[in-house]
Amino acid sequence: MFNSKEKKQEKLDAKLQEMMNSLGVGNLSGEDREVVESILSHGCFVNNAKILSALSGGTTQAIANSLLVDLLKTNLVLIRQNDEIIKLLRNILEKSGGNI
């Protein structure tokens, strides 16, 4: 009984990691990773876009939903880029011995 719950969670975790990797945010850590995981797993944009498009079927709604998903993806790109900038700045700070 417990093995099936654990396997199900492992599959969900693997799917989440795959999605994060495809969006370029798979290497995030700490609080940033938790936020992105939450958005991708339970996020308003993702789940509402799926639900609304299934319920409405309208072209206008489908376009709006698509734009919301694109907005989320754009934000994830910005998160990834900011994370890379922070890492580079930390490397510079470490190399300079903390004296900038």
mmCIF file of N, CA, C and O in Angstrom:
data_model
loop_
_atom_site.group_PDB
_atom_site.id
_atom_site.type_symbol
_atom_site.label_atom_id
_atom_site.label_comp_id
_atom_site.label_asym_id
_atom_site.label_seq_id
_atom_site.Cartn_x
_atom_site.Cartn_y
_atom_site.Cartn_z
ATOM 1 N N MET A 1 0.820 -1.187 0.000
ATOM 2 C CA MET A 1 0.000 0.000 0.000
ATOM 3 C C MET A 1 0.873 1.264 0.000
ATOM 4 O O MET A 1 0.649 2.170 -0.754
ATOM 5 N N PHE A 2 1.881 1.286 0.888
ATOM 6 C CA PHE A 2 2.734 2.459 0.959
ATOM 7 C C PHE A 2 3.652 2.569 -0.251
ATOM 8 O O PHE A 2 4.019 3.655 -0.652
ATOM 9 N N ASN A 3 4.037 1.425 -0.811
ATOM 10 C CA ASN A 3 4.893 1.451 -1.992
ATOM 11 C C ASN A 3 4.214 2.139 -3.151
ATOM 12 O O ASN A 3 4.847 2.858 -3.905
ATOM 13 N N SER A 4 2.919 1.925 -3.308
ATOM 14 C CA SER A 4 2.225 2.551 -4.433
ATOM 15 C C SER A 4 2.173 4.058 -4.268
ATOM 16 O O SER A 4 2.297 4.801 -5.237
ATOM 17 N N LYS A 5 2.003 4.540 -3.031
ATOM 18 C CA LYS A 5 2.018 5.988 -2.787
ATOM 19 C C LYS A 5 3.396 6.558 -3.064
ATOM 20 O O LYS A 5 3.533 7.629 -3.650
ATOM 21 N N GLU A 6 4.422 5.829 -2.636
ATOM 22 C CA GLU A 6 5.790 6.283 -2.860
ATOM 23 C C GLU A 6 6.126 6.297 -4.348
ATOM 24 O O GLU A 6 6.753 7.232 -4.838
ATOM 25 N N LYS A 7 5.697 5.272 -5.066
ATOM 26 C CA LYS A 7 5.959 5.217 -6.503
ATOM 27 C C LYS A 7 5.222 6.325 -7.232
ATOM 28 O O LYS A 7 5.759 6.935 -8.157
ATOM 29 N N LYS A 8 3.999 6.581 -6.809
ATOM 30 C CA LYS A 8 3.228 7.654 -7.426
ATOM 31 C C LYS A 8 3.920 8.997 -7.209
ATOM 32 O O LYS A 8 4.037 9.803 -8.131
ATOM 33 N N GLN A 9 4.415 9.228 -5.992
ATOM 34 C CA GLN A 9 5.121 10.469 -5.687
ATOM 35 C C GLN A 9 6.425 10.564 -6.482
ATOM 36 O O GLN A 9 6.782 11.628 -6.974
ATOM 37 N N GLU A 10 7.125 9.444 -6.615
ATOM 38 C CA GLU A 10 8.356 9.428 -7.407
ATOM 39 C C GLU A 10 8.077 9.794 -8.861
ATOM 40 O O GLU A 10 8.836 10.537 -9.480
ATOM 41 N N LYS A 11 6.980 9.268 -9.404
ATOM 42 C CA LYS A 11 6.612 9.591 -10.785
ATOM 43 C C LYS A 11 6.269 11.064 -10.924
ATOM 44 O O LYS A 11 6.669 11.713 -11.899
ATOM 45 N N LEU A 12 5.533 11.604 -9.960
ATOM 46 C CA LEU A 12 5.194 13.029 -9.990
ATOM 47 C C LEU A 12 6.438 13.896 -9.891
ATOM 48 O O LEU A 12 6.576 14.889 -10.603
ATOM 49 N N ASP A 13 7.367 13.495 -9.001
ATOM 50 C CA ASP A 13 8.619 14.242 -8.851
ATOM 51 C C ASP A 13 9.446 14.200 -10.131
ATOM 52 O O ASP A 13 10.026 15.210 -10.541
ATOM 53 N N ALA A 14 9.500 13.021 -10.765
ATOM 54 C CA ALA A 14 10.254 12.890 -12.011
ATOM 55 C C ALA A 14 9.634 13.730 -13.122
ATOM 56 O O ALA A 14 10.349 14.381 -13.887
ATOM 57 N N LYS A 15 8.317 13.737 -13.189
ATOM 58 C CA LYS A 15 7.628 14.533 -14.205
ATOM 59 C C LYS A 15 7.866 16.018 -13.969
ATOM 60 O O LYS A 15 8.117 16.776 -14.912
ATOM 61 N N LEU A 16 7.825 16.435 -12.705
ATOM 62 C CA LEU A 16 8.079 17.828 -12.361
ATOM 63 C C LEU A 16 9.502 18.224 -12.731
ATOM 64 O O LEU A 16 9.730 19.285 -13.318
ATOM 65 N N GLN A 17 10.483 17.360 -12.408
ATOM 66 C CA GLN A 17 11.879 17.645 -12.744
ATOM 67 C C GLN A 17 12.064 17.737 -14.255
ATOM 68 O O GLN A 17 12.762 18.621 -14.752
ATOM 69 N N GLU A 18 11.408 16.855 -14.997
ATOM 70 C CA GLU A 18 11.494 16.882 -16.458
ATOM 71 C C GLU A 18 10.927 18.196 -17.009
ATOM 72 O O GLU A 18 11.510 18.817 -17.898
ATOM 73 N N MET A 19 9.801 18.633 -16.449
ATOM 74 C CA MET A 19 9.193 19.884 -16.891
ATOM 75 C C MET A 19 10.099 21.068 -16.565
ATOM 76 O O MET A 19 10.293 21.960 -17.390
ATOM 77 N N MET A 20 10.687 21.052 -15.371
ATOM 78 C CA MET A 20 11.589 22.135 -14.984
ATOM 79 C C MET A 20 12.816 22.160 -15.882
ATOM 80 O O MET A 20 13.268 23.234 -16.287
ATOM 81 N N ASN A 21 13.352 20.985 -16.205
ATOM 82 C CA ASN A 21 14.511 20.911 -17.098
ATOM 83 C C ASN A 21 14.153 21.465 -18.476
ATOM 84 O O ASN A 21 14.946 22.188 -19.083
ATOM 85 N N SER A 22 12.970 21.118 -18.978
ATOM 86 C CA SER A 22 12.576 21.584 -20.310
ATOM 87 C C SER A 22 12.393 23.094 -20.348
ATOM 88 O O SER A 22 12.566 23.717 -21.386
ATOM 89 N N LEU A 23 12.059 23.693 -19.198
ATOM 90 C CA LEU A 23 11.890 25.140 -19.118
ATOM 91 C C LEU A 23 13.180 25.847 -18.724
ATOM 92 O O LEU A 23 13.222 27.074 -18.651
ATOM 93 N N GLY A 24 14.232 25.071 -18.457
ATOM 94 C CA GLY A 24 15.524 25.665 -18.137
ATOM 95 C C GLY A 24 15.683 26.095 -16.697
ATOM 96 O O GLY A 24 16.580 26.870 -16.383
ATOM 97 N N VAL A 25 14.808 25.621 -15.805
ATOM 98 C CA VAL A 25 14.916 26.005 -14.403
ATOM 99 C C VAL A 25 15.166 24.795 -13.503
ATOM 100 O O VAL A 25 14.927 24.844 -12.302
ATOM 101 N N GLY A 26 15.666 23.716 -14.075
ATOM 102 C CA GLY A 26 15.905 22.490 -13.327
ATOM 103 C C GLY A 26 17.020 22.595 -12.308
ATOM 104 O O GLY A 26 17.088 21.801 -11.376
ATOM 105 N N ASN A 27 17.921 23.571 -12.447
ATOM 106 C CA ASN A 27 19.058 23.703 -11.541
ATOM 107 C C ASN A 27 18.808 24.666 -10.390
ATOM 108 O O ASN A 27 19.707 24.916 -9.600
ATOM 109 N N LEU A 28 17.606 25.219 -10.309
ATOM 110 C CA LEU A 28 17.304 26.119 -9.207
ATOM 111 C C LEU A 28 17.361 25.359 -7.894
ATOM 112 O O LEU A 28 17.142 24.151 -7.842
ATOM 113 N N SER A 29 17.648 26.083 -6.825
ATOM 114 C CA SER A 29 17.678 25.449 -5.509
ATOM 115 C C SER A 29 17.031 26.366 -4.488
ATOM 116 O O SER A 29 16.728 27.525 -4.766
ATOM 117 N N GLY A 30 16.820 25.824 -3.318
ATOM 118 C CA GLY A 30 16.294 26.601 -2.211
ATOM 119 C C GLY A 30 14.882 27.110 -2.436
ATOM 120 O O GLY A 30 14.040 26.433 -3.025
ATOM 121 N N GLU A 31 14.657 28.311 -1.952
ATOM 122 C CA GLU A 31 13.335 28.920 -2.004
ATOM 123 C C GLU A 31 12.860 29.134 -3.440
ATOM 124 O O GLU A 31 11.674 28.953 -3.740
ATOM 125 N N ASP A 32 13.771 29.500 -4.336
ATOM 126 C CA ASP A 32 13.399 29.712 -5.731
ATOM 127 C C ASP A 32 12.853 28.430 -6.345
ATOM 128 O O ASP A 32 11.862 28.441 -7.067
ATOM 129 N N ARG A 33 13.501 27.313 -6.040
ATOM 130 C CA ARG A 33 13.040 26.027 -6.563
ATOM 131 C C ARG A 33 11.654 25.686 -6.026
ATOM 132 O O ARG A 33 10.795 25.221 -6.757
ATOM 133 N N GLU A 34 11.442 25.931 -4.740
ATOM 134 C CA GLU A 34 10.147 25.645 -4.138
ATOM 135 C C GLU A 34 9.035 26.450 -4.806
ATOM 136 O O GLU A 34 7.951 25.926 -5.052
ATOM 137 N N VAL A 35 9.312 27.711 -5.115
ATOM 138 C CA VAL A 35 8.315 28.565 -5.753
ATOM 139 C C VAL A 35 7.989 28.043 -7.146
ATOM 140 O O VAL A 35 6.819 27.915 -7.525
ATOM 141 N N VAL A 36 9.010 27.716 -7.921
ATOM 142 C CA VAL A 36 8.785 27.217 -9.275
ATOM 143 C C VAL A 36 8.064 25.876 -9.244
ATOM 144 O O VAL A 36 7.134 25.647 -10.030
ATOM 145 N N GLU A 37 8.453 24.991 -8.333
ATOM 146 C CA GLU A 37 7.764 23.705 -8.206
ATOM 147 C C GLU A 37 6.293 23.908 -7.886
ATOM 148 O O GLU A 37 5.419 23.245 -8.442
ATOM 149 N N SER A 38 6.016 24.841 -7.001
ATOM 150 C CA SER A 38 4.632 25.122 -6.625
ATOM 151 C C SER A 38 3.839 25.656 -7.807
ATOM 152 O O SER A 38 2.699 25.252 -8.046
ATOM 153 N N ILE A 39 4.447 26.559 -8.559
ATOM 154 C CA ILE A 39 3.766 27.127 -9.724
ATOM 155 C C ILE A 39 3.459 26.048 -10.750
ATOM 156 O O ILE A 39 2.350 25.970 -11.273
ATOM 157 N N LEU A 40 4.439 25.192 -11.007
ATOM 158 C CA LEU A 40 4.250 24.166 -12.026
ATOM 159 C C LEU A 40 3.320 23.047 -11.560
ATOM 160 O O LEU A 40 2.637 22.437 -12.376
ATOM 161 N N SER A 41 3.307 22.775 -10.278
ATOM 162 C CA SER A 41 2.479 21.689 -9.772
ATOM 163 C C SER A 41 1.052 22.120 -9.470
ATOM 164 O O SER A 41 0.107 21.409 -9.763
ATOM 165 N N HIS A 42 0.928 23.292 -8.868
ATOM 166 C CA HIS A 42 -0.373 23.716 -8.368
ATOM 167 C C HIS A 42 -0.743 25.116 -8.827
ATOM 168 O O HIS A 42 -1.702 25.686 -8.315
ATOM 169 N N GLY A 43 0.030 25.671 -9.726
ATOM 170 C CA GLY A 43 -0.126 27.070 -10.083
ATOM 171 C C GLY A 43 -1.454 27.432 -10.707
ATOM 172 O O GLY A 43 -2.083 26.650 -11.401
ATOM 173 N N CYS A 44 -1.855 28.624 -10.426
ATOM 174 C CA CYS A 44 -3.120 29.155 -10.919
ATOM 175 C C CYS A 44 -3.147 29.172 -12.442
ATOM 176 O O CYS A 44 -4.118 28.753 -13.057
ATOM 177 N N PHE A 45 -2.084 29.655 -13.064
ATOM 178 C CA PHE A 45 -2.071 29.753 -14.523
ATOM 179 C C PHE A 45 -2.214 28.389 -15.180
ATOM 180 O O PHE A 45 -3.023 28.198 -16.069
ATOM 181 N N VAL A 46 -1.408 27.446 -14.738
ATOM 182 C CA VAL A 46 -1.373 26.142 -15.386
ATOM 183 C C VAL A 46 -2.704 25.431 -15.232
ATOM 184 O O VAL A 46 -3.316 24.995 -16.199
ATOM 185 N N ASN A 47 -3.177 25.301 -13.991
ATOM 186 C CA ASN A 47 -4.411 24.561 -13.751
ATOM 187 C C ASN A 47 -5.639 25.274 -14.309
ATOM 188 O O ASN A 47 -6.507 24.640 -14.884
ATOM 189 N N ASN A 48 -5.708 26.581 -14.142
ATOM 190 C CA ASN A 48 -6.866 27.311 -14.670
ATOM 191 C C ASN A 48 -6.892 27.287 -16.186
ATOM 192 O O ASN A 48 -7.960 27.206 -16.786
ATOM 193 N N ALA A 49 -5.735 27.343 -16.821
ATOM 194 C CA ALA A 49 -5.699 27.294 -18.282
ATOM 195 C C ALA A 49 -6.251 25.965 -18.770
ATOM 196 O O ALA A 49 -7.025 25.917 -19.732
ATOM 197 N N LYS A 50 -5.880 24.887 -18.105
ATOM 198 C CA LYS A 50 -6.381 23.573 -18.499
ATOM 199 C C LYS A 50 -7.879 23.463 -18.267
ATOM 200 O O LYS A 50 -8.618 22.991 -19.120
ATOM 201 N N ILE A 51 -8.338 23.916 -17.104
ATOM 202 C CA ILE A 51 -9.750 23.811 -16.752
ATOM 203 C C ILE A 51 -10.600 24.708 -17.648
ATOM 204 O O ILE A 51 -11.615 24.280 -18.196
ATOM 205 N N LEU A 52 -10.172 25.952 -17.810
ATOM 206 C CA LEU A 52 -10.975 26.894 -18.594
ATOM 207 C C LEU A 52 -11.084 26.487 -20.050
ATOM 208 O O LEU A 52 -12.143 26.605 -20.660
ATOM 209 N N SER A 53 -9.995 25.995 -20.624
ATOM 210 C CA SER A 53 -10.063 25.592 -22.024
ATOM 211 C C SER A 53 -10.954 24.370 -22.195
ATOM 212 O O SER A 53 -11.643 24.230 -23.199
ATOM 213 N N ALA A 54 -10.965 23.487 -21.200
ATOM 214 C CA ALA A 54 -11.823 22.308 -21.276
ATOM 215 C C ALA A 54 -13.295 22.696 -21.143
ATOM 216 O O ALA A 54 -14.158 22.134 -21.810
ATOM 217 N N LEU A 55 -13.584 23.683 -20.300
ATOM 218 C CA LEU A 55 -14.968 24.077 -20.068
ATOM 219 C C LEU A 55 -15.513 24.977 -21.163
ATOM 220 O O LEU A 55 -16.658 24.839 -21.573
ATOM 221 N N SER A 56 -14.707 25.917 -21.624
ATOM 222 C CA SER A 56 -15.231 26.931 -22.546
ATOM 223 C C SER A 56 -15.226 26.466 -23.996
ATOM 224 O O SER A 56 -16.214 26.587 -24.689
ATOM 225 N N GLY A 57 -14.095 25.970 -24.436
ATOM 226 C CA GLY A 57 -13.985 25.543 -25.818
ATOM 227 C C GLY A 57 -13.975 26.706 -26.794
ATOM 228 O O GLY A 57 -13.862 26.507 -27.989
ATOM 229 N N GLY A 58 -14.103 27.925 -26.301
ATOM 230 C CA GLY A 58 -14.146 29.090 -27.177
ATOM 231 C C GLY A 58 -12.768 29.502 -27.635
ATOM 232 O O GLY A 58 -11.781 29.348 -26.921
ATOM 233 N N THR A 59 -12.711 30.051 -28.842
ATOM 234 C CA THR A 59 -11.434 30.460 -29.410
ATOM 235 C C THR A 59 -10.807 31.583 -28.601
ATOM 236 O O THR A 59 -9.609 31.557 -28.323
ATOM 237 N N THR A 60 -11.613 32.556 -28.204
ATOM 238 C CA THR A 60 -11.093 33.676 -27.433
ATOM 239 C C THR A 60 -10.510 33.196 -26.119
ATOM 240 O O THR A 60 -9.425 33.614 -25.715
ATOM 241 N N GLN A 61 -11.221 32.308 -25.457
ATOM 242 C CA GLN A 61 -10.735 31.783 -24.183
ATOM 243 C C GLN A 61 -9.479 30.957 -24.381
ATOM 244 O O GLN A 61 -8.549 31.024 -23.592
ATOM 245 N N ALA A 62 -9.415 30.186 -25.446
ATOM 246 C CA ALA A 62 -8.229 29.374 -25.724
ATOM 247 C C ALA A 62 -7.013 30.270 -25.959
ATOM 248 O O ALA A 62 -5.916 29.969 -25.494
ATOM 249 N N ILE A 63 -7.213 31.378 -26.671
ATOM 250 C CA ILE A 63 -6.114 32.319 -26.909
ATOM 251 C C ILE A 63 -5.671 32.951 -25.593
ATOM 252 O O ILE A 63 -4.478 33.058 -25.315
ATOM 253 N N ALA A 64 -6.639 33.363 -24.771
ATOM 254 C CA ALA A 64 -6.301 33.955 -23.472
ATOM 255 C C ALA A 64 -5.532 32.958 -22.612
ATOM 256 O O ALA A 64 -4.545 33.314 -21.963
ATOM 257 N N ASN A 65 -5.974 31.719 -22.599
ATOM 258 C CA ASN A 65 -5.294 30.689 -21.816
ATOM 259 C C ASN A 65 -3.885 30.464 -22.328
ATOM 260 O O ASN A 65 -2.945 30.304 -21.544
ATOM 261 N N SER A 66 -3.733 30.452 -23.633
ATOM 262 C CA SER A 66 -2.412 30.272 -24.230
ATOM 263 C C SER A 66 -1.483 31.416 -23.844
ATOM 264 O O SER A 66 -0.305 31.199 -23.540
ATOM 265 N N LEU A 67 -2.016 32.628 -23.843
ATOM 266 C CA LEU A 67 -1.210 33.789 -23.460
ATOM 267 C C LEU A 67 -0.789 33.709 -21.995
ATOM 268 O O LEU A 67 0.334 34.071 -21.644
ATOM 269 N N LEU A 68 -1.675 33.227 -21.142
ATOM 270 C CA LEU A 68 -1.319 33.072 -19.731
ATOM 271 C C LEU A 68 -0.203 32.049 -19.549
ATOM 272 O O LEU A 68 0.723 32.261 -18.764
ATOM 273 N N VAL A 69 -0.285 30.961 -20.265
ATOM 274 C CA VAL A 69 0.767 29.951 -20.182
ATOM 275 C C VAL A 69 2.076 30.514 -20.723
ATOM 276 O O VAL A 69 3.147 30.299 -20.147
ATOM 277 N N ASP A 70 2.010 31.279 -21.812
ATOM 278 C CA ASP A 70 3.214 31.904 -22.357
ATOM 279 C C ASP A 70 3.815 32.895 -21.366
ATOM 280 O O ASP A 70 5.034 33.005 -21.245
ATOM 281 N N LEU A 71 2.971 33.615 -20.660
ATOM 282 C CA LEU A 71 3.438 34.552 -19.640
ATOM 283 C C LEU A 71 4.173 33.800 -18.530
ATOM 284 O O LEU A 71 5.245 34.222 -18.079
ATOM 285 N N LEU A 72 3.627 32.681 -18.114
ATOM 286 C CA LEU A 72 4.278 31.865 -17.100
ATOM 287 C C LEU A 72 5.637 31.386 -17.591
ATOM 288 O O LEU A 72 6.636 31.465 -16.867
ATOM 289 N N LYS A 73 5.703 30.909 -18.821
ATOM 290 C CA LYS A 73 6.977 30.431 -19.375
ATOM 291 C C LYS A 73 7.993 31.565 -19.459
ATOM 292 O O LYS A 73 9.177 31.372 -19.171
ATOM 293 N N THR A 74 7.542 32.749 -19.837
ATOM 294 C CA THR A 74 8.432 33.900 -19.905
ATOM 295 C C THR A 74 8.979 34.233 -18.528
ATOM 296 O O THR A 74 10.175 34.508 -18.371
ATOM 297 N N ASN A 75 8.124 34.188 -17.523
ATOM 298 C CA ASN A 75 8.576 34.453 -16.164
ATOM 299 C C ASN A 75 9.592 33.415 -15.710
ATOM 300 O O ASN A 75 10.552 33.747 -15.014
ATOM 301 N N LEU A 76 9.406 32.159 -16.105
ATOM 302 C CA LEU A 76 10.366 31.122 -15.745
ATOM 303 C C LEU A 76 11.716 31.367 -16.409
ATOM 304 O O LEU A 76 12.761 31.121 -15.811
ATOM 305 N N VAL A 77 11.710 31.870 -17.622
ATOM 306 C CA VAL A 77 12.962 32.212 -18.295
ATOM 307 C C VAL A 77 13.670 33.321 -17.517
ATOM 308 O O VAL A 77 14.881 33.270 -17.294
ATOM 309 N N LEU A 78 12.912 34.322 -17.085
ATOM 310 C CA LEU A 78 13.496 35.418 -16.310
ATOM 311 C C LEU A 78 14.047 34.917 -14.984
ATOM 312 O O LEU A 78 15.115 35.352 -14.543
ATOM 313 N N ILE A 79 13.343 34.001 -14.356
ATOM 314 C CA ILE A 79 13.830 33.409 -13.106
ATOM 315 C C ILE A 79 15.155 32.711 -13.350
ATOM 316 O O ILE A 79 16.117 32.870 -12.593
ATOM 317 N N ARG A 80 15.237 31.931 -14.425
ATOM 318 C CA ARG A 80 16.474 31.211 -14.740
ATOM 319 C C ARG A 80 17.618 32.187 -14.999
ATOM 320 O O ARG A 80 18.722 32.028 -14.488
ATOM 321 N N GLN A 81 17.333 33.231 -15.776
ATOM 322 C CA GLN A 81 18.382 34.202 -16.092
ATOM 323 C C GLN A 81 18.844 34.938 -14.847
ATOM 324 O O GLN A 81 20.046 35.166 -14.662
ATOM 325 N N ASN A 82 17.916 35.306 -13.978
ATOM 326 C CA ASN A 82 18.298 35.973 -12.732
ATOM 327 C C ASN A 82 19.137 35.055 -11.860
ATOM 328 O O ASN A 82 20.098 35.503 -11.227
ATOM 329 N N ASP A 83 18.795 33.782 -11.829
ATOM 330 C CA ASP A 83 19.576 32.819 -11.060
ATOM 331 C C ASP A 83 20.992 32.726 -11.601
ATOM 332 O O ASP A 83 21.957 32.695 -10.835
ATOM 333 N N GLU A 84 21.150 32.720 -12.911
ATOM 334 C CA GLU A 84 22.480 32.666 -13.517
ATOM 335 C C GLU A 84 23.276 33.929 -13.198
ATOM 336 O O GLU A 84 24.473 33.852 -12.898
ATOM 337 N N ILE A 85 22.612 35.077 -13.233
ATOM 338 C CA ILE A 85 23.284 36.343 -12.912
ATOM 339 C C ILE A 85 23.759 36.338 -11.473
ATOM 340 O O ILE A 85 24.890 36.742 -11.171
ATOM 341 N N ILE A 86 22.922 35.866 -10.558
ATOM 342 C CA ILE A 86 23.287 35.806 -9.145
ATOM 343 C C ILE A 86 24.490 34.896 -8.949
ATOM 344 O O ILE A 86 25.427 35.229 -8.209
ATOM 345 N N LYS A 87 24.512 33.754 -9.610
ATOM 346 C CA LYS A 87 25.651 32.833 -9.491
ATOM 347 C C LYS A 87 26.932 33.474 -10.016
ATOM 348 O O LYS A 87 27.997 33.342 -9.405
ATOM 349 N N LEU A 88 26.843 34.172 -11.140
ATOM 350 C CA LEU A 88 28.020 34.846 -11.689
ATOM 351 C C LEU A 88 28.527 35.938 -10.745
ATOM 352 O O LEU A 88 29.735 36.085 -10.540
ATOM 353 N N LEU A 89 27.600 36.696 -10.175
ATOM 354 C CA LEU A 89 28.003 37.745 -9.235
ATOM 355 C C LEU A 89 28.653 37.162 -7.984
ATOM 356 O O LEU A 89 29.625 37.718 -7.472
ATOM 357 N N ARG A 90 28.148 36.031 -7.507
ATOM 358 C CA ARG A 90 28.763 35.372 -6.355
ATOM 359 C C ARG A 90 30.171 34.903 -6.688
ATOM 360 O O ARG A 90 31.094 35.021 -5.866
ATOM 361 N N ASN A 91 30.361 34.365 -7.905
ATOM 362 C CA ASN A 91 31.696 33.940 -8.328
ATOM 363 C C ASN A 91 32.655 35.119 -8.375
ATOM 364 O O ASN A 91 33.805 35.010 -7.945
ATOM 365 N N ILE A 92 32.192 36.236 -8.884
ATOM 366 C CA ILE A 92 33.029 37.439 -8.952
ATOM 367 C C ILE A 92 33.400 37.890 -7.543
ATOM 368 O O ILE A 92 34.550 38.228 -7.272
ATOM 369 N N LEU A 93 32.429 37.867 -6.644
ATOM 370 C CA LEU A 93 32.664 38.285 -5.276
ATOM 371 C C LEU A 93 33.666 37.367 -4.586
ATOM 372 O O LEU A 93 34.588 37.822 -3.896
ATOM 373 N N GLU A 94 33.543 36.068 -4.811
ATOM 374 C CA GLU A 94 34.469 35.104 -4.211
ATOM 375 C C GLU A 94 35.890 35.280 -4.748
ATOM 376 O O GLU A 94 36.854 35.199 -4.012
ATOM 377 N N LYS A 95 36.000 35.530 -6.050
ATOM 378 C CA LYS A 95 37.319 35.696 -6.661
ATOM 379 C C LYS A 95 38.002 36.973 -6.197
ATOM 380 O O LYS A 95 39.216 37.052 -6.128
ATOM 381 N N SER A 96 37.196 37.982 -5.894
ATOM 382 C CA SER A 96 37.789 39.245 -5.458
ATOM 383 C C SER A 96 38.072 39.223 -3.951
ATOM 384 O O SER A 96 38.576 40.212 -3.420
ATOM 385 N N GLY A 97 37.735 38.126 -3.308
ATOM 386 C CA GLY A 97 37.986 38.017 -1.882
ATOM 387 C C GLY A 97 36.977 38.806 -1.054
ATOM 388 O O GLY A 97 37.249 39.157 0.083
ATOM 389 N N GLY A 98 35.861 39.109 -1.657
ATOM 390 C CA GLY A 98 34.822 39.845 -0.934
ATOM 391 C C GLY A 98 35.018 41.347 -0.956
ATOM 392 O O GLY A 98 34.284 42.076 -0.320
ATOM 393 N N ASN A 99 36.043 41.810 -1.679
ATOM 394 C CA ASN A 99 36.325 43.260 -1.739
ATOM 395 C C ASN A 99 35.947 43.807 -3.104
ATOM 396 O O ASN A 99 36.665 43.629 -4.073
ATOM 397 N N ILE A 100 34.833 44.453 -3.137
ATOM 398 C CA ILE A 100 34.430 45.078 -4.406
ATOM 399 C C ILE A 100 34.266 46.554 -4.206
ATOM 400 O O ILE A 100 33.844 47.046 -3.243
#
